[in-house]
Amino acid sequence: MFLKGKTALVTGSTSGIGLAVATALAGQGANVVLNGFGDAAEIERIRAGLEQASGGRALYSDADLTRAEAIEAMMAEAAQALGPIDILVNNAGTQHVAPIDDFPVAKWDLIIALNLTAAFHTIRLALPAMKAKGWGRIVNTASAHSLVASPNKAPYVASKHGIAGLTKAVALETAQAGVTVNCISPGYVWTPLVENQIPDTMKARGLTREQVMNDVLLAAQPTKRFVTVDQVAALALFLCGEEAAAITGANLSMDGGWTAA
Ligand code: NAD
């Protein structure tokens, strides 16, 4: 249990990749702050399960990360209950699929706020304690869309290129502080986020569900297989270890060969 005594905040961890990362960190003894939306009873089941796995504490925050003041309150509450954040995983994200000239303005604002600006706030609030301790890990969930684009996903692509840039900038600022800052760029991972965009893609491109799965999603992925949440979580966990202390400012692809093409 190499993370015993550390505290981790994983944003967007009630589902998908974030839940797998929170589970992996708790499995190594970390106290975990869970965040995201969902069914209250199910979230409580997850929270209690994390405590059982870690032998430590797990706290749930329902903070809406599109609001700076909610992020500030979550960070303060977490620090008070579990101590300062040692491991920050900026993972919460959302998607909407539409051509740029049809893109709802409110959706643009939401995607940029959640996928990019929220990480600015959590990082600026978590860093002082990490620097003071001389140890910290920041892992951002970017995407293959931090490196390449797809049509009808302009704000998502912009936000993910943005978080990759933020990762590099903060890595340089913290390079001598014992803090590493990296992003993981998955290809298509089978989660509710992917499942939910199938209907919009069907509409935007006039395709059937099967065509979207095979000709749009897995078309980009040379392995023709979805990435799993556990594979992403294993890489995030590795980045938290001492073996990864020299990895900073990296954008680590886990995309079945997508961005090699
Ligand atoms: P998901 O929809 O399963 O999970 C998203 C999480 O974010 C949930 O816990 C949800 O409650 C939370 N969330 C949503 N809005 C929020 C808000 N306003 N405030 C706080 N939390 C909020 O999605 P996922 O596929 O696990 O995606 C996680 C991250 O991985 C995202 O940043 C996404 O862009 C990225 N990603 C996903 C894939 C994929 O194929 N699934 C690929 C590359 C990158």
GROMACS .gro file of C-alpha atoms and ligand atoms in nm:
model
  305
    1MET     CA    1   0.000   0.000   0.000
    2PHE     CA    2   0.240   0.264  -0.123
    3LEU     CA    3  -0.008   0.554  -0.095
    4LYS     CA    4  -0.092   0.503   0.274
    5GLY     CA    5  -0.121   0.842   0.440
    6LYS     CA    6  -0.164   1.032   0.112
    7THR     CA    7  -0.482   1.215   0.020
    8ALA     CA    8  -0.614   1.208  -0.335
    9LEU     CA    9  -0.884   1.416  -0.500
   10VAL     CA   10  -1.029   1.261  -0.814
   11THR     CA   11  -1.277   1.486  -0.993
   12GLY     CA   12  -1.561   1.320  -1.180
   13SER     CA   13  -1.510   0.996  -0.990
   14THR     CA   14  -1.868   0.873  -0.949
   15SER     CA   15  -1.848   0.707  -1.291
   16GLY     CA   16  -1.623   0.577  -1.566
   17ILE     CA   17  -1.250   0.651  -1.567
   18GLY     CA   18  -1.255   0.861  -1.248
   19LEU     CA   19  -1.421   0.584  -1.050
   20ALA     CA   20  -1.158   0.335  -1.167
   21VAL     CA   21  -0.877   0.578  -1.075
   22ALA     CA   22  -1.027   0.644  -0.730
   23THR     CA   23  -1.058   0.268  -0.676
   24ALA     CA   24  -0.696   0.208  -0.779
   25LEU     CA   25  -0.567   0.485  -0.548
   26ALA     CA   26  -0.775   0.359  -0.254
   27GLY     CA   27  -0.643   0.010  -0.327
   28GLN     CA   28  -0.299   0.143  -0.243
   29GLY     CA   29  -0.418   0.298   0.083
   30ALA     CA   30  -0.490   0.658  -0.021
   31ASN     CA   31  -0.761   0.864   0.142
   32VAL     CA   32  -0.987   0.970  -0.143
   33VAL     CA   33  -1.213   1.263  -0.215
   34LEU     CA   34  -1.481   1.146  -0.457
   35ASN     CA   35  -1.658   1.403  -0.672
   36GLY     CA   36  -1.929   1.401  -0.936
   37PHE     CA   37  -2.299   1.348  -0.972
   38GLY     CA   38  -2.524   1.045  -0.950
   39ASP     CA   39  -2.758   0.843  -0.736
   40ALA     CA   40  -2.699   0.920  -0.367
   41ALA     CA   41  -2.729   0.559  -0.248
   42GLU     CA   42  -2.494   0.435  -0.519
   43ILE     CA   43  -2.237   0.705  -0.437
   44GLU     CA   44  -2.253   0.617  -0.068
   45ARG     CA   45  -2.195   0.251  -0.160
   46ILE     CA   46  -1.888   0.354  -0.362
   47ARG     CA   47  -1.760   0.579  -0.082
   48ALA     CA   48  -1.794   0.309   0.182
   49GLY     CA   49  -1.627   0.057  -0.050
   50LEU     CA   50  -1.328   0.287  -0.095
   51GLU     CA   51  -1.286   0.318   0.282
   52GLN     CA   52  -1.296  -0.057   0.314
   53ALA     CA   53  -1.036  -0.098   0.039
   54SER     CA   54  -0.797   0.170   0.166
   55GLY     CA   55  -0.840   0.124   0.541
   56GLY     CA   56  -0.846   0.506   0.538
   57ARG     CA   57  -1.104   0.775   0.475
   58ALA     CA   58  -1.318   0.857   0.175
   59LEU     CA   59  -1.519   1.175   0.143
   60TYR     CA   60  -1.777   1.267  -0.119
   61SER     CA   61  -1.822   1.616  -0.260
   62ASP     CA   62  -2.107   1.702  -0.495
   63ALA     CA   63  -1.932   2.022  -0.606
   64ASP     CA   64  -2.031   2.141  -0.953
   65LEU     CA   65  -1.690   2.205  -1.104
   66THR     CA   66  -1.821   2.459  -1.351
   67ARG     CA   67  -1.843   2.699  -1.054
   68ALA     CA   68  -1.518   2.836  -0.910
   69GLU     CA   69  -1.671   2.899  -0.567
   70ALA     CA   70  -1.791   2.537  -0.548
   71ILE     CA   71  -1.438   2.417  -0.626
   72GLU     CA   72  -1.296   2.644  -0.356
   73ALA     CA   73  -1.546   2.508  -0.101
   74MET     CA   74  -1.469   2.145  -0.199
   75MET     CA   75  -1.094   2.197  -0.165
   76ALA     CA   76  -1.131   2.365   0.173
   77GLU     CA   77  -1.364   2.093   0.301
   78ALA     CA   78  -1.131   1.819   0.176
   79ALA     CA   79  -0.822   1.975   0.335
   80GLN     CA   80  -1.001   2.017   0.665
   81ALA     CA   81  -1.132   1.659   0.674
   82LEU     CA   82  -0.841   1.466   0.520
   83GLY     CA   83  -0.544   1.703   0.514
   84PRO     CA   84  -0.398   1.878   0.210
   85ILE     CA   85  -0.432   1.713  -0.131
   86ASP     CA   86  -0.118   1.515  -0.228
   87ILE     CA   87  -0.258   1.364  -0.547
   88LEU     CA   88  -0.486   1.565  -0.773
   89VAL     CA   89  -0.657   1.389  -1.062
   90ASN     CA   90  -0.843   1.631  -1.289
   91ASN     CA   91  -1.075   1.396  -1.465
   92ALA     CA   92  -1.428   1.538  -1.478
   93GLY     CA   93  -1.530   1.609  -1.833
   94THR     CA   94  -1.819   1.629  -2.069
   95GLN     CA   95  -1.887   1.616  -2.442
   96HIS     CA   96  -2.139   1.748  -2.692
   97VAL     CA   97  -2.137   1.671  -3.061
   98ALA     CA   98  -2.252   1.929  -3.319
   99PRO     CA   99  -2.110   2.128  -3.611
  100ILE     CA  100  -1.940   2.452  -3.499
  101ASP     CA  101  -2.192   2.682  -3.669
  102ASP     CA  102  -2.471   2.498  -3.488
  103PHE     CA  103  -2.294   2.459  -3.154
  104PRO     CA  104  -2.508   2.578  -2.861
  105VAL     CA  105  -2.321   2.863  -2.690
  106ALA     CA  106  -2.410   2.731  -2.343
  107LYS     CA  107  -2.258   2.392  -2.435
  108TRP     CA  108  -1.932   2.560  -2.541
  109ASP     CA  109  -1.919   2.742  -2.207
  110LEU     CA  110  -1.995   2.421  -2.014
  111ILE     CA  111  -1.730   2.213  -2.189
  112ILE     CA  112  -1.455   2.473  -2.148
  113ALA     CA  113  -1.552   2.534  -1.784
  114LEU     CA  114  -1.557   2.166  -1.685
  115ASN     CA  115  -1.285   2.016  -1.905
  116LEU     CA  116  -1.033   2.300  -1.873
  117THR     CA  117  -1.106   2.587  -1.632
  118ALA     CA  118  -1.191   2.354  -1.340
  119ALA     CA  119  -0.838   2.212  -1.358
  120PHE     CA  120  -0.692   2.564  -1.339
  121HIS     CA  121  -0.882   2.618  -1.014
  122THR     CA  122  -0.800   2.282  -0.852
  123ILE     CA  123  -0.433   2.314  -0.947
  124ARG     CA  124  -0.394   2.670  -0.818
  125LEU     CA  125  -0.561   2.569  -0.492
  126ALA     CA  126  -0.375   2.239  -0.440
  127LEU     CA  127  -0.023   2.348  -0.535
  128PRO     CA  128   0.078   2.558  -0.233
  129ALA     CA  129   0.047   2.257   0.004
  130MET     CA  130   0.223   2.025  -0.243
  131LYS     CA  131   0.512   2.270  -0.273
  132ALA     CA  132   0.530   2.308   0.105
  133LYS     CA  133   0.554   1.929   0.144
  134GLY     CA  134   0.794   1.891  -0.147
  135TRP     CA  135   0.577   1.615  -0.293
  136GLY     CA  136   0.277   1.610  -0.520
  137ARG     CA  137   0.123   1.437  -0.817
  138ILE     CA  138  -0.110   1.599  -1.068
  139VAL     CA  139  -0.263   1.374  -1.332
  140ASN     CA  140  -0.499   1.525  -1.587
  141THR     CA  141  -0.729   1.311  -1.800
  142ALA     CA  142  -0.684   1.464  -2.144
  143SER     CA  143  -0.774   1.262  -2.456
  144ALA     CA  144  -0.648   1.162  -2.799
  145HIS     CA  145  -0.832   1.484  -2.881
  146SER     CA  146  -0.551   1.671  -2.703
  147LEU     CA  147  -0.335   1.572  -3.001
  148VAL     CA  148  -0.569   1.536  -3.299
  149ALA     CA  149  -0.915   1.666  -3.390
  150SER     CA  150  -1.242   1.513  -3.504
  151PRO     CA  151  -1.528   1.698  -3.672
  152ASN     CA  152  -1.826   1.820  -3.466
  153LYS     CA  153  -1.630   1.828  -3.138
  154ALA     CA  154  -1.474   2.175  -3.152
  155PRO     CA  155  -1.501   2.274  -2.784
  156TYR     CA  156  -1.398   1.929  -2.663
  157VAL     CA  157  -1.092   1.931  -2.889
  158ALA     CA  158  -1.010   2.288  -2.782
  159SER     CA  159  -1.049   2.201  -2.412
  160LYS     CA  160  -0.832   1.889  -2.441
  161HIS     CA  161  -0.558   2.068  -2.636
  162GLY     CA  162  -0.589   2.330  -2.360
  163ILE     CA  163  -0.543   2.086  -2.074
  164ALA     CA  164  -0.238   1.936  -2.248
  165GLY     CA  165  -0.088   2.285  -2.263
  166LEU     CA  166  -0.181   2.357  -1.903
  167THR     CA  167  -0.009   2.031  -1.804
  168LYS     CA  168   0.317   2.135  -1.970
  169ALA     CA  169   0.314   2.487  -1.827
  170VAL     CA  170   0.250   2.373  -1.469
  171ALA     CA  171   0.509   2.094  -1.502
  172LEU     CA  172   0.774   2.355  -1.583
  173GLU     CA  173   0.666   2.574  -1.292
  174THR     CA  174   0.686   2.283  -1.045
  175ALA     CA  175   0.983   2.092  -1.191
  176GLN     CA  176   1.205   2.151  -0.887
  177ALA     CA  177   0.932   2.125  -0.626
  178GLY     CA  178   0.894   1.746  -0.605
  179VAL     CA  179   0.565   1.774  -0.793
  180THR     CA  180   0.498   1.599  -1.123
  181VAL     CA  181   0.227   1.706  -1.365
  182ASN     CA  182   0.122   1.481  -1.650
  183CYS     CA  183  -0.175   1.402  -1.865
  184ILE     CA  184  -0.309   1.073  -1.989
  185SER     CA  185  -0.465   1.075  -2.334
  186PRO     CA  186  -0.698   0.781  -2.383
  187GLY     CA  187  -0.861   0.693  -2.710
  188TYR     CA  188  -1.215   0.562  -2.686
  189VAL     CA  189  -1.279   0.411  -2.345
  190TRP     CA  190  -1.609   0.233  -2.292
  191THR     CA  191  -1.784   0.458  -2.036
  192PRO     CA  192  -2.118   0.643  -2.010
  193LEU     CA  193  -1.951   0.947  -2.175
  194VAL     CA  194  -1.895   0.750  -2.494
  195GLU     CA  195  -2.227   0.571  -2.480
  196ASN     CA  196  -2.412   0.903  -2.440
  197GLN     CA  197  -2.259   1.063  -2.750
  198ILE     CA  198  -2.375   0.784  -2.981
  199PRO     CA  199  -2.727   0.930  -3.034
  200ASP     CA  200  -2.588   1.279  -3.117
  201THR     CA  201  -2.334   1.134  -3.357
  202MET     CA  202  -2.609   0.926  -3.519
  203LYS     CA  203  -2.806   1.247  -3.571
  204ALA     CA  204  -2.511   1.464  -3.681
  205ARG     CA  205  -2.388   1.212  -3.937
  206GLY     CA  206  -2.709   1.028  -4.024
  207LEU     CA  207  -2.575   0.689  -3.912
  208THR     CA  208  -2.709   0.384  -3.727
  209ARG     CA  209  -2.583   0.291  -3.381
  210GLU     CA  210  -2.371   0.008  -3.524
  211GLN     CA  211  -2.220   0.241  -3.786
  212VAL     CA  212  -2.126   0.494  -3.515
  213MET     CA  213  -1.964   0.219  -3.302
  214ASN     CA  214  -1.767   0.059  -3.584
  215ASP     CA  215  -1.720   0.330  -3.849
  216VAL     CA  216  -1.680   0.639  -3.627
  217LEU     CA  217  -1.555   0.535  -3.283
  218LEU     CA  218  -1.344   0.226  -3.343
  219ALA     CA  219  -1.255   0.344  -3.693
  220ALA     CA  220  -0.998   0.574  -3.531
  221GLN     CA  221  -0.851   0.303  -3.311
  222PRO     CA  222  -0.620   0.064  -3.499
  223THR     CA  223  -0.657  -0.206  -3.229
  224LYS     CA  224  -1.036  -0.202  -3.296
  225ARG     CA  225  -1.088  -0.240  -2.923
  226PHE     CA  226  -1.207   0.007  -2.662
  227VAL     CA  227  -0.954   0.107  -2.394
  228THR     CA  228  -1.068  -0.008  -2.048
  229VAL     CA  229  -1.106   0.214  -1.744
  230ASP     CA  230  -0.877  -0.019  -1.551
  231GLN     CA  231  -0.598   0.032  -1.805
  232VAL     CA  232  -0.622   0.410  -1.761
  233ALA     CA  233  -0.633   0.372  -1.382
  234ALA     CA  234  -0.321   0.154  -1.383
  235LEU     CA  235  -0.126   0.427  -1.566
  236ALA     CA  236  -0.254   0.696  -1.329
  237LEU     CA  237  -0.145   0.482  -1.034
  238PHE     CA  238   0.199   0.431  -1.187
  239LEU     CA  239   0.239   0.810  -1.222
  240CYS     CA  240   0.181   0.842  -0.846
  241GLY     CA  241   0.477   0.618  -0.759
  242GLU     CA  242   0.841   0.701  -0.702
  243GLU     CA  243   0.934   0.514  -1.022
  244ALA     CA  244   0.753   0.791  -1.210
  245ALA     CA  245   0.924   1.083  -1.036
  246ALA     CA  246   1.115   1.176  -1.352
  247ILE     CA  247   0.803   1.181  -1.569
  248THR     CA  248   0.666   1.534  -1.577
  249GLY     CA  249   0.510   1.746  -1.847
  250ALA     CA  250   0.429   1.432  -2.045
  251ASN     CA  251   0.121   1.360  -2.250
  252LEU     CA  252   0.089   0.982  -2.232
  253SER     CA  253  -0.123   0.828  -2.506
  254MET     CA  254  -0.331   0.517  -2.437
  255ASP     CA  255  -0.528   0.508  -2.757
  256GLY     CA  256  -0.477   0.172  -2.928
  257GLY     CA  257  -0.252   0.337  -3.186
  258TRP     CA  258  -0.497   0.615  -3.286
  259THR     CA  259  -0.250   0.904  -3.280
  260ALA     CA  260   0.025   0.697  -3.443
  261ALA     CA  261  -0.169   0.706  -3.769
  262NAD     P1  262  -1.825   0.971  -1.740
  262NAD     O1  263  -1.938   1.044  -1.803
  262NAD     O2  264  -1.837   0.825  -1.714
  262NAD     O3  265  -1.781   1.043  -1.607
  262NAD     C1  266  -1.779   1.182  -1.594
  262NAD     C2  267  -1.771   1.217  -1.448
  262NAD     O4  268  -1.774   1.361  -1.437
  262NAD     C3  269  -1.892   1.167  -1.367
  262NAD     O5  270  -1.847   1.131  -1.238
  262NAD     C4  271  -1.982   1.291  -1.360
  262NAD     O6  272  -2.073   1.290  -1.252
  262NAD     C5  273  -1.877   1.398  -1.346
  262NAD     N1  274  -1.928   1.533  -1.378
  262NAD     C6  275  -2.001   1.570  -1.485
  262NAD     N2  276  -2.030   1.702  -1.478
  262NAD     C7  277  -1.973   1.747  -1.364
  262NAD     C8  278  -1.966   1.874  -1.300
  262NAD     N3  279  -2.025   1.983  -1.354
  262NAD     N4  280  -1.900   1.885  -1.182
  262NAD     C9  281  -1.842   1.775  -1.126
  262NAD     N5  282  -1.842   1.653  -1.183
  262NAD    C10  283  -1.908   1.639  -1.300
  262NAD     O7  284  -1.701   0.999  -1.838
  262NAD     P2  285  -1.560   0.928  -1.862
  262NAD     O8  286  -1.565   0.869  -1.997
  262NAD     O9  287  -1.518   0.847  -1.747
  262NAD    O10  288  -1.470   1.059  -1.874
  262NAD    C11  289  -1.380   1.101  -1.776
  262NAD    C12  290  -1.274   1.188  -1.842
  262NAD    O11  291  -1.206   1.111  -1.942
  262NAD    C13  292  -1.330   1.311  -1.915
  262NAD    O12  293  -1.244   1.421  -1.895
  262NAD    C14  294  -1.327   1.269  -2.061
  262NAD    O13  295  -1.317   1.378  -2.148
  262NAD    C15  296  -1.202   1.184  -2.063
  262NAD     N6  297  -1.192   1.091  -2.174
  262NAD    C16  298  -1.286   0.995  -2.192
  262NAD    C17  299  -1.272   0.909  -2.300
  262NAD    C18  300  -1.372   0.801  -2.327
  262NAD    O14  301  -1.365   0.742  -2.436
  262NAD     N7  302  -1.461   0.769  -2.235
  262NAD    C19  303  -1.165   0.921  -2.387
  262NAD    C20  304  -1.071   1.020  -2.365
  262NAD    C21  305  -1.085   1.104  -2.257
   0.00000   0.00000   0.00000
